[in-house]
Coordinates of C-alpha atoms in Angstrom, one line a residue:
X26 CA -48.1 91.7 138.3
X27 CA -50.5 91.5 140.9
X28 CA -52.3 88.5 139.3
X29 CA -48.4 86.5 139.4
X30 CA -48.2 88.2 142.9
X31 CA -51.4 86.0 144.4
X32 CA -50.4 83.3 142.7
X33 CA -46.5 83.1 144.7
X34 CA -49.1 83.5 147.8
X35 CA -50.7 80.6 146.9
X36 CA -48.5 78.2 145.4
X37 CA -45.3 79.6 146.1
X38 CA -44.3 79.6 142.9
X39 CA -42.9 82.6 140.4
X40 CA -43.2 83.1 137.1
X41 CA -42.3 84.9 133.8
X42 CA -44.8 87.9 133.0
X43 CA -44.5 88.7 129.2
X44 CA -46.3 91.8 128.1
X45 CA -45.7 93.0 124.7
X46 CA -46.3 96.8 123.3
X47 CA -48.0 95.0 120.3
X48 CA -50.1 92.8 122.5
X49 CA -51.4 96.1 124.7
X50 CA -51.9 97.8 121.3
X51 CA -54.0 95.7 120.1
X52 CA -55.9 94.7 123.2
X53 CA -56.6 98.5 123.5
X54 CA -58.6 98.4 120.7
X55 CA -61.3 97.0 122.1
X56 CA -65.1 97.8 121.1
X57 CA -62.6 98.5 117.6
X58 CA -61.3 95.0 117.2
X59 CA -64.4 93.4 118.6
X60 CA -66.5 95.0 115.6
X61 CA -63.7 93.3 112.8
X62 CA -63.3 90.0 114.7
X63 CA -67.7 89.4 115.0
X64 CA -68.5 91.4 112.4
X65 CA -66.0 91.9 109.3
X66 CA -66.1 95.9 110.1
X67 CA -63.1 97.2 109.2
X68 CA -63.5 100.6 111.3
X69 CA -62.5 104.1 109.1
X70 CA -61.1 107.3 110.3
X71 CA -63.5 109.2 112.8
X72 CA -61.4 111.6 114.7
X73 CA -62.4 111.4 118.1
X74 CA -66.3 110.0 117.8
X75 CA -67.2 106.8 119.1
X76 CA -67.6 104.1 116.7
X77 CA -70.9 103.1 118.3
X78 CA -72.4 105.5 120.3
X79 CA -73.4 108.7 118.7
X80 CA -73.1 111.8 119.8
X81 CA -69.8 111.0 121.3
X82 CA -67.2 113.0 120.6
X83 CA -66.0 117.1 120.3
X84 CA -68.1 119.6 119.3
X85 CA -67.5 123.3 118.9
X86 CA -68.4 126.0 120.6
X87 CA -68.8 129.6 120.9
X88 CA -65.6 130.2 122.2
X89 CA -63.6 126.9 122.3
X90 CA -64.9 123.2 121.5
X91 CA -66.0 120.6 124.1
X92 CA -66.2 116.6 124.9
X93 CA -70.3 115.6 124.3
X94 CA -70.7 112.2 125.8
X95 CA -74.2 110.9 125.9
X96 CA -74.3 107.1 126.6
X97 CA -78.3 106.8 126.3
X98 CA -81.3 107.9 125.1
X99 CA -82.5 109.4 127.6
X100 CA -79.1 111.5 128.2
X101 CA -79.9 112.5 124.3
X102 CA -83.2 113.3 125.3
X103 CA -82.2 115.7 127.9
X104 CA -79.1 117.1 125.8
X105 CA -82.0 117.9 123.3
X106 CA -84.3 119.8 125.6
X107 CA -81.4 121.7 127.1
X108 CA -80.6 122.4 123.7
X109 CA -84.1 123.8 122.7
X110 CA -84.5 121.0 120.2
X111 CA -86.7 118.7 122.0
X112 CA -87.9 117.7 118.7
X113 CA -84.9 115.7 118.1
X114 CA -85.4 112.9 120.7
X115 CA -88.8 112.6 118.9
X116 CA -87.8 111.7 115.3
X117 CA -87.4 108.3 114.6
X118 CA -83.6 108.9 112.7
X119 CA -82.5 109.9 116.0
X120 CA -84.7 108.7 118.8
X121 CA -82.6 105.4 119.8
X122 CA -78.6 104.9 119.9
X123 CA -78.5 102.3 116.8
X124 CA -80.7 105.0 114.8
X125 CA -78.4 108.1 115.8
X126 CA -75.4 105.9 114.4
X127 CA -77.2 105.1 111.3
X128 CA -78.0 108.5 110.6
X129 CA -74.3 109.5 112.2
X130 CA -73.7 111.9 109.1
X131 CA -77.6 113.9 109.6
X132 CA -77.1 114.1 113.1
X133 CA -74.0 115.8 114.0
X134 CA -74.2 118.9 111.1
X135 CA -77.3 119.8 113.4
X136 CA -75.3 119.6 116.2
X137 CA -72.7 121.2 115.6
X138 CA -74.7 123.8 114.1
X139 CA -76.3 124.6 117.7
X140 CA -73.1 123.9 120.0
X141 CA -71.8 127.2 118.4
X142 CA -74.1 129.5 119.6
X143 CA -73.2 129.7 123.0
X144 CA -69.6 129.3 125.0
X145 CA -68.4 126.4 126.4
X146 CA -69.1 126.7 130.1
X147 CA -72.5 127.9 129.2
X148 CA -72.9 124.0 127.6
X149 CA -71.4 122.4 130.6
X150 CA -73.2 124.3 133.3
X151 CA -76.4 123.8 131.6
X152 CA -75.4 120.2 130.5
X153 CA -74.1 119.2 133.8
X154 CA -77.4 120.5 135.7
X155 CA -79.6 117.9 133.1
X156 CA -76.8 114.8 134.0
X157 CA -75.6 114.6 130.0
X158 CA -71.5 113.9 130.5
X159 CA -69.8 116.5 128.8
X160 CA -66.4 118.4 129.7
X161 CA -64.4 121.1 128.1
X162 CA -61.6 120.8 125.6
X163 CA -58.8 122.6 127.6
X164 CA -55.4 124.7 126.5
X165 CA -52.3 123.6 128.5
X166 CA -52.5 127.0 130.3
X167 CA -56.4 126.5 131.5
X168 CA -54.9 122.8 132.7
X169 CA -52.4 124.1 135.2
X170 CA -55.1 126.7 136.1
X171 CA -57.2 124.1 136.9
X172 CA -57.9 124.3 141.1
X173 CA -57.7 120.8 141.1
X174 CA -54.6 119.9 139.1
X175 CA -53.1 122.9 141.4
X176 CA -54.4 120.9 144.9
X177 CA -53.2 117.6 143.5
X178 CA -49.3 119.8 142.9
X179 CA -49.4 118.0 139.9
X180 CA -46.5 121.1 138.3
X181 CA -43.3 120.4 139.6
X182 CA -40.4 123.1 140.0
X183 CA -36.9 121.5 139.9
X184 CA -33.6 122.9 140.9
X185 CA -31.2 123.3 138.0
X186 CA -27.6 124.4 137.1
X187 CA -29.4 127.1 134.5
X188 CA -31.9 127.9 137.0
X189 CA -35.4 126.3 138.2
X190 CA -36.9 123.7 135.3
X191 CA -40.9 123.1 135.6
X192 CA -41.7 119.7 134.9
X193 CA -44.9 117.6 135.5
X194 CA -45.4 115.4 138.7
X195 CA -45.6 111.4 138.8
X196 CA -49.4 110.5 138.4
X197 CA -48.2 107.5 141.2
X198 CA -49.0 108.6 144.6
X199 CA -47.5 105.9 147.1
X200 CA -48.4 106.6 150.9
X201 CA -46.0 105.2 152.3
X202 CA -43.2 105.5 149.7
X203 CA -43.6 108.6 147.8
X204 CA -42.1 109.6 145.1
X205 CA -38.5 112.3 145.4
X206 CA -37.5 114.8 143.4
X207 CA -34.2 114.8 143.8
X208 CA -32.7 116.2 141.0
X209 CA -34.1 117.9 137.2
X210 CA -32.7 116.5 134.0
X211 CA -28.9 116.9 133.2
X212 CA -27.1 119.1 131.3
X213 CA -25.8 117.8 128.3
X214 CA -22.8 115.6 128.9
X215 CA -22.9 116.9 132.3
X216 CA -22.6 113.1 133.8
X217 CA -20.2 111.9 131.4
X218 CA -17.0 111.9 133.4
X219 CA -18.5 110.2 135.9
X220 CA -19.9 107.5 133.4
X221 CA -16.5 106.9 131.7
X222 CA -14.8 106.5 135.9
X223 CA -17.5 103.7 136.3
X224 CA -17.3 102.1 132.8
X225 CA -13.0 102.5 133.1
X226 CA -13.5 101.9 136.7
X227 CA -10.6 104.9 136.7
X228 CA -10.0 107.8 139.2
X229 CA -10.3 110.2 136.8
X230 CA -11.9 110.1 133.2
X231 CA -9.6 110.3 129.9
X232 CA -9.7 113.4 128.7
X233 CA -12.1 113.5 125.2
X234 CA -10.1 113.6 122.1
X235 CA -11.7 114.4 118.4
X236 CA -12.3 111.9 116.0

């Protein structure tokens, strides 16, 4: 939009934009669609690991399961001293990214075989102190306990004919035009005499009969 928007600027001219669910689909597959098109890789099912950078994906813990994102080497070589298994980042199956995705299926039993002995924060406090990305896997209920999902009032409380409805916030936060919660979501059928007035452009609505 903003691309067609410059262009009126400079030309003066508009212009049909034509963007197509299938179109974004496929486009979001990215590094995915990029392997098949150079390669002839027809990608399997991986849960949530990256196709080409390894370790990256959920791993469990003592206590819940959390997101290990190491982008590097030497992010895996610090992962593996934090760890305790500096020995890792030394053998050859698993010293460089193209070797850890070659030896994807040795690599991640050990892994997950050491995530589990201790709790999540203990990983990211520890992991975040030796700059390896990693996060935890959160509940719904430890997302709106989150400080910073509270500061950004991203739960919403809406009056309602049964009461107050929670709901969740816009993500769009316009400074000058922000967003209104006017109203929650109707009842059911609790707009349809007005729809009927507009559609029969009548006074009052005609009253519903059974089929």
């Amino acid at each position: 939009i903003l691309a067609a928007v410059q262009e009126r600027s400079r030309s003066g001219l508009g212009q049909h934009i034509d963007t197509a669910l299938l179109d974004v689909q496929v486009a979001a597959l990215a590094n995915q669609a990029a392997n098949y098109l150079v390669g002839g890789l027809v990608p399997r099912r991986m849960g949530n690991a990256h196709p080409s950078i390894v370790p990256y994906q959920s791993f469990p813990t003592a206590d819940s399961d959390m997101i290990l994102a190491v982008g590097n080497d030497g992010q895996f070589a610090r992962f593996c001293q934090v760890a305790g298994r500096p020995e890792w980042a030394q053998d050859e199956r698993f010293a460089t990214n193209p070797q850890r995705v070659k030896h994807r299926a040795e690599l991640i039993p050990l892994l997950r075989q050491t995530t589990v002995l201790r709790t999540t924060a203990e990983w990211v406090g520890a992991l975040e102190q030796a700059d390896v990305p990693c996060g935890p896997v959160n509940r719904l209920d430890q997302v709106f306990a989150d400080p910073q999902v509270q500061a950004r009032g991203i739960h919403v409380d809406l009056p309602h004919p049964l009461g107050t409805v929670a709901t969740v916030a816009s993500p769009v936060r316009l400074s000058a035009t922000p967003v209104q919660y006017r109203m929650a979501p109707p009842l059911l059928g609790q707009h349809t005499d007005d729809v009927l007035r507009d559609w029969l452009q009548a006074e009052t609505a005609p009253a519903a009969t059974a089929p």
